[in-house]
Amino acid sequence: MNKKAQVFDVARKSIYWMLAGLIIAAVVLIFAFSIAGYRNKLTKIPPELSAELIALRFTTIPDCFAVEDSGVVLSGTIDQAKFTTETINHCYKTEPEKGFKTFNFRLKLESTGQELITNNYFHQDRDDLTITKEVLVKTEQGLQKDHVTIYVQEKIGS
């Protein structure tokens, strides 16, 4: 074989292996991204579940609205004396600049019609989810059955 043929053969093999390497790398990357996407789809938590779990704080934590009697928290209860704007701002407060990117709530007691909103709640006609819970409300007369409707806004804007 002459020298020109040897140089051409080396160049041809170099180009072949460079193209083969690029194709193999692309196949591996596509496979890795498809596995990652599939895993993300499997482990995605629905926003309804996330909102429900966050909203549980309003009726189960004594720092929110739950009734605490002799050190025991009565889950599923609301102390009407605690059902104030100050309490909801202490219980669930989002950042003023970025809080619109998370869940925001509007709570409404059905019997009194009293409504509370979190600090970044936008407009009433922009609700994404509605959660209704049967609760006991502690008033001066005692515990009374009631319903609390929790309106949820998931994200405002992009």
PDB file of C-alpha atoms in Angstrom:
ATOM      1  CA  MET A   1       0.000   0.000   0.000  1.00  0.00           C
ATOM      2  CA  ASN A   2       1.258   3.467  -0.744  1.00  0.00           C
ATOM      3  CA  LYS A   3       1.426   6.338   1.725  1.00  0.00           C
ATOM      4  CA  LYS A   4      -1.557   8.214   0.243  1.00  0.00           C
ATOM      5  CA  ALA A   5      -3.788   5.179   0.701  1.00  0.00           C
ATOM      6  CA  GLN A   6      -2.629   4.758   4.294  1.00  0.00           C
ATOM      7  CA  VAL A   7      -3.356   8.427   5.124  1.00  0.00           C
ATOM      8  CA  PHE A   8      -6.763   8.205   3.474  1.00  0.00           C
ATOM      9  CA  ASP A   9      -7.533   4.993   5.405  1.00  0.00           C
ATOM     10  CA  VAL A  10      -6.580   6.608   8.756  1.00  0.00           C
ATOM     11  CA  ALA A  11      -8.680   9.701   7.961  1.00  0.00           C
ATOM     12  CA  ARG A  12     -11.654   7.553   6.920  1.00  0.00           C
ATOM     13  CA  LYS A  13     -11.481   5.524  10.146  1.00  0.00           C
ATOM     14  CA  SER A  14     -11.142   8.702  12.271  1.00  0.00           C
ATOM     15  CA  ILE A  15     -14.245  10.226  10.702  1.00  0.00           C
ATOM     16  CA  TYR A  16     -16.137   6.953  11.101  1.00  0.00           C
ATOM     17  CA  TRP A  17     -15.306   6.635  14.809  1.00  0.00           C
ATOM     18  CA  MET A  18     -16.054  10.311  15.455  1.00  0.00           C
ATOM     19  CA  LEU A  19     -19.524   9.955  13.905  1.00  0.00           C
ATOM     20  CA  ALA A  20     -20.102   6.634  15.678  1.00  0.00           C
ATOM     21  CA  GLY A  21     -19.108   8.239  18.988  1.00  0.00           C
ATOM     22  CA  LEU A  22     -21.534  11.127  18.461  1.00  0.00           C
ATOM     23  CA  ILE A  23     -24.382   8.751  17.610  1.00  0.00           C
ATOM     24  CA  ILE A  24     -23.664   6.543  20.630  1.00  0.00           C
ATOM     25  CA  ALA A  25     -23.490   9.604  22.909  1.00  0.00           C
ATOM     26  CA  ALA A  26     -26.822  10.896  21.537  1.00  0.00           C
ATOM     27  CA  VAL A  27     -28.499   7.513  22.085  1.00  0.00           C
ATOM     28  CA  VAL A  28     -27.202   7.337  25.666  1.00  0.00           C
ATOM     29  CA  LEU A  29     -28.372  10.909  26.425  1.00  0.00           C
ATOM     30  CA  ILE A  30     -31.827  10.292  24.936  1.00  0.00           C
ATOM     31  CA  PHE A  31     -32.163   7.117  26.979  1.00  0.00           C
ATOM     32  CA  ALA A  32     -31.064   8.882  30.190  1.00  0.00           C
ATOM     33  CA  PHE A  33     -33.495  11.771  29.668  1.00  0.00           C
ATOM     34  CA  SER A  34     -36.380   9.413  28.921  1.00  0.00           C
ATOM     35  CA  ILE A  35     -35.677   7.435  32.131  1.00  0.00           C
ATOM     36  CA  ALA A  36     -35.524  10.680  34.147  1.00  0.00           C
ATOM     37  CA  GLY A  37     -38.788  11.921  32.619  1.00  0.00           C
ATOM     38  CA  TYR A  38     -40.512   8.619  33.330  1.00  0.00           C
ATOM     39  CA  ARG A  39     -39.305   8.687  36.937  1.00  0.00           C
ATOM     40  CA  ASN A  40     -40.599  12.254  37.365  1.00  0.00           C
ATOM     41  CA  LYS A  41     -44.005  11.223  36.017  1.00  0.00           C
ATOM     42  CA  LEU A  42     -44.147   8.313  38.457  1.00  0.00           C
ATOM     43  CA  THR A  43     -43.268  10.402  41.510  1.00  0.00           C
ATOM     44  CA  LYS A  44     -45.291  13.528  40.687  1.00  0.00           C
ATOM     45  CA  ILE A  45     -47.637  14.523  43.497  1.00  0.00           C
ATOM     46  CA  PRO A  46     -50.986  15.859  42.269  1.00  0.00           C
ATOM     47  CA  PRO A  47     -51.633  19.486  43.287  1.00  0.00           C
ATOM     48  CA  GLU A  48     -54.948  18.462  44.859  1.00  0.00           C
ATOM     49  CA  LEU A  49     -53.133  16.234  47.344  1.00  0.00           C
ATOM     50  CA  SER A  50     -50.508  18.867  48.132  1.00  0.00           C
ATOM     51  CA  ALA A  51     -53.183  21.509  48.720  1.00  0.00           C
ATOM     52  CA  GLU A  52     -55.204  19.135  50.914  1.00  0.00           C
ATOM     53  CA  LEU A  53     -52.167  18.288  53.041  1.00  0.00           C
ATOM     54  CA  ILE A  54     -51.203  21.939  53.475  1.00  0.00           C
ATOM     55  CA  ALA A  55     -54.806  22.902  54.266  1.00  0.00           C
ATOM     56  CA  LEU A  56     -54.893  20.317  57.080  1.00  0.00           C
ATOM     57  CA  ARG A  57     -52.873  22.759  59.167  1.00  0.00           C
ATOM     58  CA  PHE A  58     -55.888  25.045  59.583  1.00  0.00           C
ATOM     59  CA  THR A  59     -57.908  22.481  61.551  1.00  0.00           C
ATOM     60  CA  THR A  60     -55.170  20.404  63.191  1.00  0.00           C
ATOM     61  CA  ILE A  61     -52.560  22.835  64.534  1.00  0.00           C
ATOM     62  CA  PRO A  62     -53.247  24.901  67.648  1.00  0.00           C
ATOM     63  CA  ASP A  63     -51.154  27.768  66.210  1.00  0.00           C
ATOM     64  CA  CYS A  64     -53.812  28.003  63.505  1.00  0.00           C
ATOM     65  CA  PHE A  65     -57.489  27.543  64.361  1.00  0.00           C
ATOM     66  CA  ALA A  66     -57.616  24.144  66.090  1.00  0.00           C
ATOM     67  CA  VAL A  67     -59.016  23.984  69.602  1.00  0.00           C
ATOM     68  CA  GLU A  68     -56.555  23.070  72.345  1.00  0.00           C
ATOM     69  CA  ASP A  69     -58.145  21.779  75.538  1.00  0.00           C
ATOM     70  CA  SER A  70     -55.913  20.925  78.513  1.00  0.00           C
ATOM     71  CA  GLY A  71     -52.891  20.441  76.264  1.00  0.00           C
ATOM     72  CA  VAL A  72     -54.803  18.146  73.877  1.00  0.00           C
ATOM     73  CA  VAL A  73     -55.404  19.385  70.343  1.00  0.00           C
ATOM     74  CA  LEU A  74     -58.848  18.527  69.016  1.00  0.00           C
ATOM     75  CA  SER A  75     -58.278  17.780  65.347  1.00  0.00           C
ATOM     76  CA  GLY A  76     -61.019  18.915  62.987  1.00  0.00           C
ATOM     77  CA  THR A  77     -62.105  21.788  65.196  1.00  0.00           C
ATOM     78  CA  ILE A  78     -61.994  25.560  64.791  1.00  0.00           C
ATOM     79  CA  ASP A  79     -61.899  28.025  67.658  1.00  0.00           C
ATOM     80  CA  GLN A  80     -64.053  30.904  66.457  1.00  0.00           C
ATOM     81  CA  ALA A  81     -62.086  33.314  68.649  1.00  0.00           C
ATOM     82  CA  LYS A  82     -58.926  32.363  66.713  1.00  0.00           C
ATOM     83  CA  PHE A  83     -60.602  32.710  63.302  1.00  0.00           C
ATOM     84  CA  THR A  84     -58.948  36.080  62.566  1.00  0.00           C
ATOM     85  CA  THR A  85     -56.685  37.621  59.946  1.00  0.00           C
ATOM     86  CA  GLU A  86     -53.827  37.848  62.446  1.00  0.00           C
ATOM     87  CA  THR A  87     -54.024  34.125  63.156  1.00  0.00           C
ATOM     88  CA  ILE A  88     -54.066  33.106  59.495  1.00  0.00           C
ATOM     89  CA  ASN A  89     -51.100  35.403  58.784  1.00  0.00           C
ATOM     90  CA  HIS A  90     -49.198  33.774  61.655  1.00  0.00           C
ATOM     91  CA  CYS A  91     -50.301  30.273  60.652  1.00  0.00           C
ATOM     92  CA  TYR A  92     -49.667  30.434  56.892  1.00  0.00           C
ATOM     93  CA  LYS A  93     -47.696  33.325  55.486  1.00  0.00           C
ATOM     94  CA  THR A  94     -45.951  33.286  52.131  1.00  0.00           C
ATOM     95  CA  GLU A  95     -43.205  35.636  50.986  1.00  0.00           C
ATOM     96  CA  PRO A  96     -44.646  38.920  49.667  1.00  0.00           C
ATOM     97  CA  GLU A  97     -42.440  38.867  46.536  1.00  0.00           C
ATOM     98  CA  LYS A  98     -42.620  35.164  45.631  1.00  0.00           C
ATOM     99  CA  GLY A  99     -45.677  33.910  47.523  1.00  0.00           C
ATOM    100  CA  PHE A 100     -47.857  33.985  44.442  1.00  0.00           C
ATOM    101  CA  LYS A 101     -45.903  30.956  43.157  1.00  0.00           C
ATOM    102  CA  THR A 102     -47.200  28.673  45.915  1.00  0.00           C
ATOM    103  CA  PHE A 103     -50.595  27.773  47.364  1.00  0.00           C
ATOM    104  CA  ASN A 104     -52.793  30.579  48.664  1.00  0.00           C
ATOM    105  CA  PHE A 105     -56.034  30.039  50.538  1.00  0.00           C
ATOM    106  CA  ARG A 106     -59.393  31.636  51.274  1.00  0.00           C
ATOM    107  CA  LEU A 107     -61.323  30.072  54.159  1.00  0.00           C
ATOM    108  CA  LYS A 108     -65.048  30.538  54.633  1.00  0.00           C
ATOM    109  CA  LEU A 109     -67.136  29.370  57.596  1.00  0.00           C
ATOM    110  CA  GLU A 110     -70.542  28.431  56.213  1.00  0.00           C
ATOM    111  CA  SER A 111     -72.660  29.266  59.266  1.00  0.00           C
ATOM    112  CA  THR A 112     -71.337  32.802  59.784  1.00  0.00           C
ATOM    113  CA  GLY A 113     -70.128  33.551  56.264  1.00  0.00           C
ATOM    114  CA  GLN A 114     -66.878  34.829  57.756  1.00  0.00           C
ATOM    115  CA  GLU A 115     -63.978  34.728  55.289  1.00  0.00           C
ATOM    116  CA  LEU A 116     -60.226  34.882  55.741  1.00  0.00           C
ATOM    117  CA  ILE A 117     -57.563  35.070  53.047  1.00  0.00           C
ATOM    118  CA  THR A 118     -53.829  34.452  53.096  1.00  0.00           C
ATOM    119  CA  ASN A 119     -51.493  37.329  52.307  1.00  0.00           C
ATOM    120  CA  ASN A 120     -50.971  36.563  48.583  1.00  0.00           C
ATOM    121  CA  TYR A 121     -54.500  35.449  47.707  1.00  0.00           C
ATOM    122  CA  PHE A 122     -55.430  37.114  44.407  1.00  0.00           C
ATOM    123  CA  HIS A 123     -59.112  37.260  43.353  1.00  0.00           C
ATOM    124  CA  GLN A 124     -62.101  35.161  44.340  1.00  0.00           C
ATOM    125  CA  ASP A 125     -62.866  34.234  40.733  1.00  0.00           C
ATOM    126  CA  ARG A 126     -59.390  32.726  40.256  1.00  0.00           C
ATOM    127  CA  ASP A 127     -59.760  29.619  42.502  1.00  0.00           C
ATOM    128  CA  ASP A 128     -58.146  26.413  41.251  1.00  0.00           C
ATOM    129  CA  LEU A 129     -59.494  23.980  43.863  1.00  0.00           C
ATOM    130  CA  THR A 130     -62.232  23.909  46.460  1.00  0.00           C
ATOM    131  CA  ILE A 131     -61.992  21.782  49.594  1.00  0.00           C
ATOM    132  CA  THR A 132     -64.975  21.402  51.913  1.00  0.00           C
ATOM    133  CA  LYS A 133     -64.475  20.014  55.408  1.00  0.00           C
ATOM    134  CA  GLU A 134     -66.965  19.231  58.119  1.00  0.00           C
ATOM    135  CA  VAL A 135     -65.669  20.743  61.350  1.00  0.00           C
ATOM    136  CA  LEU A 136     -66.730  21.516  64.876  1.00  0.00           C
ATOM    137  CA  VAL A 137     -66.635  25.212  65.733  1.00  0.00           C
ATOM    138  CA  LYS A 138     -66.041  26.243  69.342  1.00  0.00           C
ATOM    139  CA  THR A 139     -68.226  29.212  70.219  1.00  0.00           C
ATOM    140  CA  GLU A 140     -69.367  30.667  73.519  1.00  0.00           C
ATOM    141  CA  GLN A 141     -72.335  28.247  73.452  1.00  0.00           C
ATOM    142  CA  GLY A 142     -70.064  25.204  72.955  1.00  0.00           C
ATOM    143  CA  LEU A 143     -69.130  23.044  69.983  1.00  0.00           C
ATOM    144  CA  GLN A 144     -71.346  23.306  66.915  1.00  0.00           C
ATOM    145  CA  LYS A 145     -71.220  21.438  63.614  1.00  0.00           C
ATOM    146  CA  ASP A 146     -70.235  23.537  60.637  1.00  0.00           C
ATOM    147  CA  HIS A 147     -68.522  23.370  57.265  1.00  0.00           C
ATOM    148  CA  VAL A 148     -65.415  25.263  56.275  1.00  0.00           C
ATOM    149  CA  THR A 149     -64.825  25.782  52.582  1.00  0.00           C
ATOM    150  CA  ILE A 150     -61.198  26.252  51.600  1.00  0.00           C
ATOM    151  CA  TYR A 151     -60.639  27.847  48.209  1.00  0.00           C
ATOM    152  CA  VAL A 152     -57.147  27.234  46.825  1.00  0.00           C
ATOM    153  CA  GLN A 153     -55.109  29.150  44.284  1.00  0.00           C
ATOM    154  CA  GLU A 154     -52.159  27.116  43.056  1.00  0.00           C
ATOM    155  CA  LYS A 155     -49.993  29.627  41.172  1.00  0.00           C
ATOM    156  CA  ILE A 156     -50.767  33.094  39.947  1.00  0.00           C
ATOM    157  CA  GLY A 157     -48.985  33.975  36.720  1.00  0.00           C
ATOM    158  CA  SER A 158     -45.888  32.162  35.561  1.00  0.00           C
TER     159      SER A 158
END
